[in-house]
PDB file of C-alpha atoms in Angstrom:
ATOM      1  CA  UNK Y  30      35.222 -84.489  60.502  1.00 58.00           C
ATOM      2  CA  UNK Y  31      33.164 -81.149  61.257  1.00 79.00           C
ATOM      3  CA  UNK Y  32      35.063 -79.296  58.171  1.00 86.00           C
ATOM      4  CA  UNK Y  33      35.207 -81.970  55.885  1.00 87.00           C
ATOM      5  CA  UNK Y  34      31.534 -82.385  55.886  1.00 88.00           C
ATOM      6  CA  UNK Y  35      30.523 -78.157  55.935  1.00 91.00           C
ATOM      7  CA  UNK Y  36      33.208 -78.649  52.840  1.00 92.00           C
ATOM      8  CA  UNK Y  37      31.487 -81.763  51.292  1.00 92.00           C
ATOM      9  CA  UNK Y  38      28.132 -80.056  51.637  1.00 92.00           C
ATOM     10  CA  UNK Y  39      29.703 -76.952  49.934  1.00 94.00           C
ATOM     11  CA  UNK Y  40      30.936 -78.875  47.168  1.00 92.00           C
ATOM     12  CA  UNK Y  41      27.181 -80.238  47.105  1.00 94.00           C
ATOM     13  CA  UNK Y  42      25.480 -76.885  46.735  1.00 95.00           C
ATOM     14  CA  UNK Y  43      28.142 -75.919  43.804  1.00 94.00           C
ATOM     15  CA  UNK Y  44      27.405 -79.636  41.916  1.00 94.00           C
ATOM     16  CA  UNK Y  45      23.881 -78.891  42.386  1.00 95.00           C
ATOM     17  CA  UNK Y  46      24.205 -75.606  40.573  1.00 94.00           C
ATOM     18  CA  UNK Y  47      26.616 -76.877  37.632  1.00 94.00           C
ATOM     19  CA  UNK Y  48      24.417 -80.093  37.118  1.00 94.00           C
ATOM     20  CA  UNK Y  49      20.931 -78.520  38.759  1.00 92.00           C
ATOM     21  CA  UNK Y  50      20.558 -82.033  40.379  1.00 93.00           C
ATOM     22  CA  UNK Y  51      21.362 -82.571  44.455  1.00 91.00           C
ATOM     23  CA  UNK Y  52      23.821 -85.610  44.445  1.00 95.00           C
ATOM     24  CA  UNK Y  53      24.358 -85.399  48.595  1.00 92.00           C
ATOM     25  CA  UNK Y  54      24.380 -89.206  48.626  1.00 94.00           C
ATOM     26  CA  UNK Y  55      26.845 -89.977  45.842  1.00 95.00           C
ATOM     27  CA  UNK Y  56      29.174 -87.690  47.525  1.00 95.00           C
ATOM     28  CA  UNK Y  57      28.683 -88.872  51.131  1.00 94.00           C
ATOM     29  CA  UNK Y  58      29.112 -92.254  49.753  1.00 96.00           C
ATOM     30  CA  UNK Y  59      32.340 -91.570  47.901  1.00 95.00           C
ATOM     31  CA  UNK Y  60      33.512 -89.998  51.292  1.00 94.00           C
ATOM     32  CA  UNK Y  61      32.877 -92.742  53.268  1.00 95.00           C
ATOM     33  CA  UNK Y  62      34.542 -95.289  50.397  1.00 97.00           C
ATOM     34  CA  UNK Y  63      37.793 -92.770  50.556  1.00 94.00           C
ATOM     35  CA  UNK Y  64      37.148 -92.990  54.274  1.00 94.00           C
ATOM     36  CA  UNK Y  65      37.605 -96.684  54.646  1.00 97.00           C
ATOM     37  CA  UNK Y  66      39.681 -97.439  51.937  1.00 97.00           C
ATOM     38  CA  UNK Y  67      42.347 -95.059  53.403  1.00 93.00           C
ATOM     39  CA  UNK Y  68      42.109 -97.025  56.701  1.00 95.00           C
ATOM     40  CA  UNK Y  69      42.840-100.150  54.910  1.00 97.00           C
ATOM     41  CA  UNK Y  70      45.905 -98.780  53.318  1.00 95.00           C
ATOM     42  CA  UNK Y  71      46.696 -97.006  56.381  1.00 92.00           C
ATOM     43  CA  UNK Y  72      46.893-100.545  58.016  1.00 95.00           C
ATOM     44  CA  UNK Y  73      48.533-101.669  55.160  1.00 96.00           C
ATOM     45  CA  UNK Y  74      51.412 -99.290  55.079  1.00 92.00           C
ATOM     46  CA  UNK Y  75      52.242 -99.839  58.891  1.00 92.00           C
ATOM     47  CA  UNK Y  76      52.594-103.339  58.133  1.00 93.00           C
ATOM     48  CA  UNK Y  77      55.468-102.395  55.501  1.00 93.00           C
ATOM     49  CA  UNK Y  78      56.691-100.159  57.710  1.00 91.00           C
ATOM     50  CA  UNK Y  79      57.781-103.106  60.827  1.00 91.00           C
ATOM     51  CA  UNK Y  80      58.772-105.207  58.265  1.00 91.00           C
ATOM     52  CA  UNK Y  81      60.674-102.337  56.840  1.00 90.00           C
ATOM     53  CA  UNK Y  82      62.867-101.125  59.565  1.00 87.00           C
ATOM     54  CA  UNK Y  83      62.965-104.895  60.903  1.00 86.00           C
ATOM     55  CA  UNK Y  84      60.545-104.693  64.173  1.00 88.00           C
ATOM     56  CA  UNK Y  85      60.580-108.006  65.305  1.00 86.00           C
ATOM     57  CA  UNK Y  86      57.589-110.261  65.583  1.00 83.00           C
ATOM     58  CA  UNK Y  87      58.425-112.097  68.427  1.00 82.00           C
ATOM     59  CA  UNK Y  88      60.789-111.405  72.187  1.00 78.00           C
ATOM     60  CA  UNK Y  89      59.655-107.348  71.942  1.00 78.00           C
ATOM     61  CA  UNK Y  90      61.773-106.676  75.111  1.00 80.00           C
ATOM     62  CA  UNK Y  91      64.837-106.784  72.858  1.00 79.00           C
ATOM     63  CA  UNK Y  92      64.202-104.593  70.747  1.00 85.00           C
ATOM     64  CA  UNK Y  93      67.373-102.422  68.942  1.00 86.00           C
ATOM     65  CA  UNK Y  94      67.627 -98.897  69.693  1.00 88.00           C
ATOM     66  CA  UNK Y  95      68.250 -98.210  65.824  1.00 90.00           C
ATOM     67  CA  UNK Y  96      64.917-100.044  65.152  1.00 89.00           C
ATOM     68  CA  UNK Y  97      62.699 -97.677  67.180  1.00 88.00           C
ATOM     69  CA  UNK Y  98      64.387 -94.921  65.653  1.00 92.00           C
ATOM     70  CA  UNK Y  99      63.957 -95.935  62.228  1.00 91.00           C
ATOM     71  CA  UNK Y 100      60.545 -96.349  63.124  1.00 90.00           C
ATOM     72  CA  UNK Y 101      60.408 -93.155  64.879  1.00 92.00           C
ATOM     73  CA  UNK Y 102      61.668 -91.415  61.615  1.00 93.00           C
ATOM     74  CA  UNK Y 103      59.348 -93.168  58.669  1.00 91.00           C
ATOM     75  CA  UNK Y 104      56.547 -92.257  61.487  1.00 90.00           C
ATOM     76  CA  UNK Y 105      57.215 -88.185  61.697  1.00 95.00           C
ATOM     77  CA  UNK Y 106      58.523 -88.455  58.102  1.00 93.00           C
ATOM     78  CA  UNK Y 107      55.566 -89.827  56.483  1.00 90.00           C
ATOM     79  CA  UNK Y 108      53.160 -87.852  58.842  1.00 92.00           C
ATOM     80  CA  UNK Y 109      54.549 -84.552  57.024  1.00 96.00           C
ATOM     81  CA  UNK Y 110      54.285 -85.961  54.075  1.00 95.00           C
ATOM     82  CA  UNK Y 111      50.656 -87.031  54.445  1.00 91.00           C
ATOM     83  CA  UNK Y 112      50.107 -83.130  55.961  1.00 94.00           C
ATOM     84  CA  UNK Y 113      51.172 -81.108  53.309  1.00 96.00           C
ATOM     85  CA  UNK Y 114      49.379 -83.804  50.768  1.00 95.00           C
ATOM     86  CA  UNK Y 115      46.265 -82.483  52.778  1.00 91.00           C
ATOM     87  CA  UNK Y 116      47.444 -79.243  52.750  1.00 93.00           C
ATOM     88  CA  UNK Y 117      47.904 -78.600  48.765  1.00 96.00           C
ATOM     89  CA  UNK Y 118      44.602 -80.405  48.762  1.00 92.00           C
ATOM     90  CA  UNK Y 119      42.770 -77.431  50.382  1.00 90.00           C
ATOM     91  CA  UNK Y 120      44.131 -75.074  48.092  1.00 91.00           C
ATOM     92  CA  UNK Y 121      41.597 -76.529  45.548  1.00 91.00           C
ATOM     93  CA  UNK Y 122      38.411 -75.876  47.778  1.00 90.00           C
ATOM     94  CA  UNK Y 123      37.590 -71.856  46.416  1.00 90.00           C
ATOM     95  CA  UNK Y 124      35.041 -71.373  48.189  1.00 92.00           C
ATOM     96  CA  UNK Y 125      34.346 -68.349  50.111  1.00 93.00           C
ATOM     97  CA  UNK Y 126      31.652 -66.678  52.422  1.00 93.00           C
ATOM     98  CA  UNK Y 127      30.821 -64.340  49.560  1.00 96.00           C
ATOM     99  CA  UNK Y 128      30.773 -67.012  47.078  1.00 95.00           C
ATOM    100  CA  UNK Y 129      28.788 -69.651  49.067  1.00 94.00           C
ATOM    101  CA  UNK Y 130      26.420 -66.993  49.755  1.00 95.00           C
ATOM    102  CA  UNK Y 131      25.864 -66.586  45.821  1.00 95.00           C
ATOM    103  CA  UNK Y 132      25.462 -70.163  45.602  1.00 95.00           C
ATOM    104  CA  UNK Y 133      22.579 -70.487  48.220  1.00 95.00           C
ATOM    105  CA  UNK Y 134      20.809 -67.096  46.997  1.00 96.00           C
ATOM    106  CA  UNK Y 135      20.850 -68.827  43.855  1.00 95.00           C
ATOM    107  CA  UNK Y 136      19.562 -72.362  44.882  1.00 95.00           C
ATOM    108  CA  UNK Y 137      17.021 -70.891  47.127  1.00 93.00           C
ATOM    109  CA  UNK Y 138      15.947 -69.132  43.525  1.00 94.00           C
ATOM    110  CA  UNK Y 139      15.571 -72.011  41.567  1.00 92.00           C
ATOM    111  CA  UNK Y 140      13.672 -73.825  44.070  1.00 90.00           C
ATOM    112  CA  UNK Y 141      11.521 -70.953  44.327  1.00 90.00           C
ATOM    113  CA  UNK Y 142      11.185 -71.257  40.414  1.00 86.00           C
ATOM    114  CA  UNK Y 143      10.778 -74.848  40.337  1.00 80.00           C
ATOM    115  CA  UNK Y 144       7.148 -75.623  42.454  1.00 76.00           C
ATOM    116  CA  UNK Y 145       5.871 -73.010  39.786  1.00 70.00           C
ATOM    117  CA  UNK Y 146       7.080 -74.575  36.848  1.00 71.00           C
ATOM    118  CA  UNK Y 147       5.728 -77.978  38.639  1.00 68.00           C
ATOM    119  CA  UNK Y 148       2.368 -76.140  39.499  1.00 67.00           C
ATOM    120  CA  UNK Y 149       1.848 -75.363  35.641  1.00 66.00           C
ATOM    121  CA  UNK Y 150       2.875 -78.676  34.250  1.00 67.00           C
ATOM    122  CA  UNK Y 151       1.122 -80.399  36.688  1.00 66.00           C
ATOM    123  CA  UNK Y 152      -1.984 -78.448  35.609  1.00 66.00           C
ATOM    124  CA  UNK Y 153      -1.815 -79.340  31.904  1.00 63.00           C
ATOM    125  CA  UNK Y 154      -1.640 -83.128  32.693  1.00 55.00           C
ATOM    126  CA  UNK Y 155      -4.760 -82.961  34.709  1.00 52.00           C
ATOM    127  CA  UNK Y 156      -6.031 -81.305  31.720  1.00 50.00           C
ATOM    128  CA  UNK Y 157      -5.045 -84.080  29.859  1.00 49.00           C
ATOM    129  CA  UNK Y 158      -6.199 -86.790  32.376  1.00 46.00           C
ATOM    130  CA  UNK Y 159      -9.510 -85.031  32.828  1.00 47.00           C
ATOM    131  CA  UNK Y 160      -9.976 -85.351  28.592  1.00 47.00           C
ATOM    132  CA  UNK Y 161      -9.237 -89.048  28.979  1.00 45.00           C
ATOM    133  CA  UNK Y 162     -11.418 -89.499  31.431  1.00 44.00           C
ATOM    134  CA  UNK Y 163     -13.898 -88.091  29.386  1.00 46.00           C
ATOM    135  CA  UNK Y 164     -13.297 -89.363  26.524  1.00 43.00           C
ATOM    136  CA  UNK Y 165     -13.988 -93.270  28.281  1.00 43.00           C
ATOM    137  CA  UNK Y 166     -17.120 -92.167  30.022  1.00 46.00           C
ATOM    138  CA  UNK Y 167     -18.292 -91.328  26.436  1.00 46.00           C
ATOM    139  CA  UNK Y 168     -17.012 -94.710  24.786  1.00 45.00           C
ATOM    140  CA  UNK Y 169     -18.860 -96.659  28.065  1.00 45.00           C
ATOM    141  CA  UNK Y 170     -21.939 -94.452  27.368  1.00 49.00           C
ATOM    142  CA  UNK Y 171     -22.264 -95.119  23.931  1.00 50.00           C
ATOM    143  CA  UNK Y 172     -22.255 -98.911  24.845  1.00 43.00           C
TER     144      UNK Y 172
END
């Protein structure tokens, strides 16, 4: 789980700096959905399997050598299968030191950039507050 999430929270930093909002939680959630859902089908699929190569349900101490190596096969068989799924998957993930130090140098510029713009258009609507105010202290005065 350790790389997964230093490669979820990569993928964060480069979301945040296509869409310039930090979406942490949508993708944490949508690991933990792929997380579970996974297990279900996981449970799912070994189910198929016994009925598939004919485990019995009942009297286990009879069980056929062909049937545990049937199961023995679909088990290393689909575990390769299942690897190399996860291994083309990781060709996807570019990212590199050099590469996810751009991204941060970058983030940690537009943050810097951000409080600033915040400072300034924070000012000009306590400007306009202030004017408001003043304009209903004038309308009470006149009463």
């Amino acid at each position: 789980m350790g790389m997964i999430g230093a490669m979820l929270a990569d993928a964060t930093e480069q979301l945040e700096v296509k869409t310039d909002k930090r979406q942490e939680g949508t993708i944490y959630g949508a690991q933990s959905l792929v997380t579970k859902t996974s297990s279900a089908v996981g449970v799912a699929v070994a189910g198929l399997l016994l009925d598939a190569v004919n485990f019995p349900q009942e009297h286990l101490e009879g069980i056929q050598p062909s049937v545990i190596e049937h199961l023995g096969i679909a088990w290393v068989g689909g575990s390769v299968i299942f690897y190399l799924l996860a291994v083309a998957a990781l060709g996807y993930y570019r990212v590199t030191r050099h590469s996810h130090a751009n991204t941060v140098e970058l983030l940690r510029q537009r943050r810097v950039r951000k409080p600033l713009e915040r400072t300034a258009a924070d000012a000009g609507d306590n400007r306009d507050l202030n004017s408001d105010r003043l304009s209903h202290d004038k309308i009470n005065t006149a009463r």
